[in-house]
Structure formats: structure tokens, C-alpha cells
Amino acid sequence: MFFYSVWLFITGKMTFAFILQDPSIVQAITYTLMITSITIVLNISIGPLTGWHLASKVSLWKDVFVLLPLILPVIASMGGLQLALLWIGIPDQLIGVLYIHLMVTIPFSIQIFKNRFLELDKEIPSLVKLFNGSKKTMWIFVYFPLLSGSLYTSLLLTTVISLSQYAITAFIGGGLIPTITTLLFPYLTSSNFYIVHTSVFLLITMIGLFAFLMKAIISLSKKVVTSFL
Amino acid sequence: MIELQNVSKSFEGKNVLTCVNLSLKQGEVVTILGKSGSGKSTLLQLAAAMEPVDEGEILKDPQTMCAYITQKPLLFSHMTVLQNIAFPLKCQGVGKNERYEIAKVWLEKVELSGLENRFPYELSGGQQQRVSIARAFVYQPDVLLMDEPFANLDVKLSRQLQHLIFNEMKQRNVAGIFVTHNYEETKMYADQTFLLQEGKLTTMSEEEVELYFNEGIEKDGQLYSISNCLLSNSSSDTSIPVLFEKEVHLYGVNFFVVTLPNGQTQFMKKTKEINIKEPLHLILKEG
């Protein structure tokens, strides 16, 4: 958290003067605030109810339908990030692309796990210690099965976000680090319906495959772990 | 068996326990009374080494095993009843077949046979507490730490579980620290009673315990402990008239239920000398 804050401060300082020169900055800020506020209100209105509905009646198709909007790439203001990466010398490299993908996914994962841990009993570590159990026992046999749902959510979200990051991958990778999204994005902007259709189908299939694989791996691991209990 | 020497603990700058001393012998049961938030649970957690002490020492044999039962059963939701009971043995490296056999014995003792494959959320509150009790005894602890384990249960179930726990403790010579807000539980099971107030632990006499639970009698501004009062057919300068209500049998003891002039109801041990057809008096004596 400390390093993240320092990093944000440095990046902000470097890019702030540049951004302020833009004539549409006031309008952009107004729109951003408005859009963000409305999005937040809609999210906290629709999210819990939809979540409750999906939790009470499990359906893969409904899950996919809910996740579809996430597939579209979010055009974020990546100029600052690119400058920062130029400064530390990792643009146009795989590590730079990895780093930038982690920057947009890790906060979600942290939040998901934080919320899950808040729900769990705080006494779990001390209880396992009382039974003379090791930390390894606690993580494998207690925490892993209890966190498996959050693990799946986090992995799915990370996959969807990571796969859909056309803009930041293009910015940081500089075209030297091609991904499926950067490859498909020019087709998505094409006016040819069949090309767009095929591109979208490919993206959705990839995300679906990832989701299926992750679910299978997590479920199997959980089964193996609980069989040793 | 276990000794707390000048133990202090604070949370966020607030002293919860200050120089607490407590010594527990094998098979001994001590009760700790105190208001909510007075640090009773913290004291148990320190004794169980679930929390580190800030100052002082907790002396215990490295082989001494502690078990902990709380008001909330604290079961693992992803484990079945059998897996929950057997989990402490798994932590101690006992093989799967052996630990399941031991767990099944305890499952029978807590009268949950047939429910071994259920998950905690499929059980009632009382059943969950039974699982928690079985899990506490399964690894044969030397010290049982109990934090209001019967607080959320109905009277009948609470008595059943009390009977189960304290019988097992007696049979196995297990020592216990018992936190409760209940008068009956304190009177029935405690060898010693302590009061935890403003971070300090002090011993309580039987009279002090009764006065703590408002089981004393007030006359002319003076408090008398019920254990020092005698029921009699004759009156004296220090007696008050009481009205016989009924006779009850509680925990294997016969009591007379009498009503005091202020309307307060008291349980007094039945004695043969008392004739309930004659007027009754309560002779008050200072402790």
C-alpha cells in the first residue's frame, strides 16, 4: 500500500501539468464525475439484487450475460501510467505489460479477498493454533476451501479485465507485445459484421474457456483437499 | 497445571487486564464473573495462548493441552460434522482412520450419531454446540476454557450439556476456567470463583457471589448473604417472616420456595426440622 501510494504520487506529479493543458479538461472532469456517480448509484442498486438472484438460482447463462459488458475494453487514461513506465524503463516489454495488467486487476482481487476474510471468523487462526495445527494446515485445509468461491471470482474478474485491456496493452506494449485483444481490436472497429462477429465470438469463447478451466481446477483442488480431512 | 503471573493486556491503549494472577490445579474448576466487556474472554484467550500477553507470564507444561468452547460454536462451514470433530486430531498428525474412529465415539457421546455427514449449517444451534463440545474433548485436553458456552441455549439443553461437560471433566480430571453470568452454574460447578472488574481479578467468597447475583437479603440497610440465613419455625430479633410457596427438587436437592415481605422469592434448602404448616421465619446472620 505504501509503495503504491508513493508510485501514485510520483506518477501524478509527472503527468498533472501535461493533462491540465488540455482545453477540455473541465468538461472531462465534469463528465467523469457525473458518469462515475451515476455508475456507482446504479452498481449499488443493481449489484446486490442481481448478486442475490444469481446466488439463489445458479445459471451459467445468466452469469455470462452479467459478465458480457466487462468484455468491452475500458478506455482509461493511461498516459500517466505510460510516462511512469518510461521513467522506470519497462515499456515495450512483456514485464511492462504484465505490470500494467496487475495494476488494474490486483486492487479488485484484494478487495474481493478482504471482503471474504471480513466475513470469516477472526478466531480461525487462533483456533487452529490451539489444536496444534501449523500455518500450512490452516491455509490448505481451512482457508483454501473457504476462499474457493472468492478465488474463482477473483480469477474470473482478472481474466476478463486482463483480456479486455486493449488500450493499456497497446500503450505499454507499443505494438511489440501482441495479445489477442490488440490483435482483434482493429477487426472490432471494422464495419464488416462477420469479422466483428467472429472477433467477439473468439473473445467470449476464450473467456468462457478460462472460466470453465478455472472452475474445474478450483473444484477439483477443493475436492482433493477435503478428501484429506 | 497452568498459572498466570502478573498478566497484563491492553487493546488500543486501553488496559483490559492488569497484573492478573490465577493458578489452576488439575481437576479444579474456577468460575470468572464480571460485566460484559470486562476482559473475561481475553483472559481465556491468553490462557489458551490464542493471544500474546503484553506483560507477565503464563506458566504451563508444554504438554498441557487446552480446549476452548465459546458461546458461538466456531465450526468450519466447509467440513462435515465428523470432519469438524476430527480436525484437532488431523492437526496433531493422527491418521485418518484412527481420528475418524475417535471422532465417532464422541459423536455418540454428544448424541449426534447419524449426523456425521451433515454440514454445520444443516444443524440446529444446540447440535452445533454439541459438535463444538465433542471437538473440544476429542484431543483429551488437560484444561477446558469455557466462555459462556450455554448462554444461547434453552434451559433443558443447557442442563444436558452442562451435565455432559462437567461429568467428562470429572472423569478425566480436566481443569476448567468457566466464564458465566449464571448463578446456578456458578454455584453448581465452581471450586473457586473470581470477579474480574476494571482489569483486576479478585477472589470471591460464597457470600460475595450471592450478593453479586442479588441473591442476598436486605434488612435495615444491611445485606445478608442467603447462605448464612436459616429457615426456622421460631422468630428472633434478626429474623423476617416468610411465606411458604412450594417445595421443588433441583439438581438432586430439595428446596422450599419462600416469599419474603418485599415480594422477593428465595430458594432455601429443605431441612427435616421445618414444619411448613407452622409460620416460617428467616433468621439473618452476618457472614
PDB file of C-alpha atoms in Angstrom, chain A residues 116 120-134 137-138 140-146 222 225-229, chain B residues 45 48-51 65-68 72-79 83-84 87-92 96 99-100 135 139 145:
ATOM      1  CA  ARG A 116     -14.369 -12.559   2.224  1.00  0.00           C
ATOM      2  CA  LEU A 120     -14.912 -15.334   8.123  1.00  0.00           C
ATOM      3  CA  ASP A 121     -14.443 -15.863  11.852  1.00  0.00           C
ATOM      4  CA  LYS A 122     -11.473 -13.940  13.158  1.00  0.00           C
ATOM      5  CA  GLU A 123     -10.767 -16.766  15.589  1.00  0.00           C
ATOM      6  CA  ILE A 124      -9.820 -19.271  12.844  1.00  0.00           C
ATOM      7  CA  PRO A 125      -6.019 -18.805  13.103  1.00  0.00           C
ATOM      8  CA  SER A 126      -6.027 -18.956  16.900  1.00  0.00           C
ATOM      9  CA  LEU A 127      -8.346 -21.963  16.870  1.00  0.00           C
ATOM     10  CA  VAL A 128      -6.039 -23.882  14.505  1.00  0.00           C
ATOM     11  CA  LYS A 129      -3.099 -22.853  16.696  1.00  0.00           C
ATOM     12  CA  LEU A 130      -4.969 -24.167  19.746  1.00  0.00           C
ATOM     13  CA  PHE A 131      -5.350 -27.536  18.020  1.00  0.00           C
ATOM     14  CA  ASN A 132      -1.567 -27.521  17.440  1.00  0.00           C
ATOM     15  CA  GLY A 133      -2.104 -27.074  13.701  1.00  0.00           C
ATOM     16  CA  SER A 134       0.540 -25.449  11.507  1.00  0.00           C
ATOM     17  CA  THR A 137      -2.628 -26.823   7.668  1.00  0.00           C
ATOM     18  CA  MET A 138      -4.626 -23.655   8.232  1.00  0.00           C
ATOM     19  CA  ILE A 140      -4.623 -25.634   2.870  1.00  0.00           C
ATOM     20  CA  PHE A 141      -7.391 -27.279   4.884  1.00  0.00           C
ATOM     21  CA  VAL A 142      -9.272 -24.310   6.277  1.00  0.00           C
ATOM     22  CA  TYR A 143      -8.699 -21.170   4.265  1.00  0.00           C
ATOM     23  CA  PHE A 144      -8.432 -22.653   0.771  1.00  0.00           C
ATOM     24  CA  PRO A 145     -11.857 -24.379   0.824  1.00  0.00           C
ATOM     25  CA  LEU A 146     -13.437 -21.357   2.499  1.00  0.00           C
ATOM     26  CA  LYS A 222     -11.144 -28.371  -3.198  1.00  0.00           C
ATOM     27  CA  VAL A 225      -8.110 -31.088  -0.123  1.00  0.00           C
ATOM     28  CA  THR A 226     -11.338 -32.042   1.665  1.00  0.00           C
ATOM     29  CA  SER A 227     -10.732 -35.732   0.968  1.00  0.00           C
ATOM     30  CA  PHE A 228      -7.679 -35.483   3.226  1.00  0.00           C
ATOM     31  CA  LEU A 229      -9.704 -34.038   6.117  1.00  0.00           C
TER      32      LEU A 229
ATOM     33  CA  GLN B  45      -7.707 -16.426  25.148  1.00  0.00           C
ATOM     34  CA  ALA B  48      -5.108 -20.706  25.783  1.00  0.00           C
ATOM     35  CA  ALA B  49      -2.162 -18.855  24.169  1.00  0.00           C
ATOM     36  CA  MET B  50      -4.539 -17.687  21.455  1.00  0.00           C
ATOM     37  CA  GLU B  51      -3.427 -14.115  22.183  1.00  0.00           C
ATOM     38  CA  MET B  65      -3.355 -29.095  26.018  1.00  0.00           C
ATOM     39  CA  CYS B  66      -6.107 -26.514  26.219  1.00  0.00           C
ATOM     40  CA  ALA B  67      -9.538 -26.679  24.630  1.00  0.00           C
ATOM     41  CA  TYR B  68     -11.820 -23.735  24.142  1.00  0.00           C
ATOM     42  CA  LYS B  72     -20.613 -19.330  19.301  1.00  0.00           C
ATOM     43  CA  PRO B  73     -19.697 -22.870  18.204  1.00  0.00           C
ATOM     44  CA  LEU B  74     -16.974 -21.700  15.725  1.00  0.00           C
ATOM     45  CA  LEU B  75     -17.299 -24.698  13.422  1.00  0.00           C
ATOM     46  CA  PHE B  76     -15.700 -24.835   9.984  1.00  0.00           C
ATOM     47  CA  SER B  77     -18.521 -24.459   7.475  1.00  0.00           C
ATOM     48  CA  HIS B  78     -16.832 -26.486   4.697  1.00  0.00           C
ATOM     49  CA  MET B  79     -16.289 -29.524   6.921  1.00  0.00           C
ATOM     50  CA  GLN B  83     -14.517 -33.756   9.880  1.00  0.00           C
ATOM     51  CA  ASN B  84     -15.057 -30.880  12.312  1.00  0.00           C
ATOM     52  CA  PHE B  87      -9.922 -31.788  12.794  1.00  0.00           C
ATOM     53  CA  PRO B  88      -7.901 -31.214  16.023  1.00  0.00           C
ATOM     54  CA  LEU B  89      -6.563 -34.769  15.639  1.00  0.00           C
ATOM     55  CA  LYS B  90      -5.677 -34.065  11.993  1.00  0.00           C
ATOM     56  CA  CYS B  91      -3.730 -31.013  13.219  1.00  0.00           C
ATOM     57  CA  GLN B  92      -1.843 -33.318  15.572  1.00  0.00           C
ATOM     58  CA  LYS B  96      -7.442 -40.632   9.031  1.00  0.00           C
ATOM     59  CA  ARG B  99      -9.104 -39.992  14.034  1.00  0.00           C
ATOM     60  CA  TYR B 100     -12.465 -40.866  12.486  1.00  0.00           C
ATOM     61  CA  ARG B 135     -14.342 -31.288  19.164  1.00  0.00           C
ATOM     62  CA  TYR B 139      -7.970 -34.481  21.750  1.00  0.00           C
ATOM     63  CA  LEU B 145     -11.688 -22.994  28.794  1.00  0.00           C
TER      64      LEU B 145
END
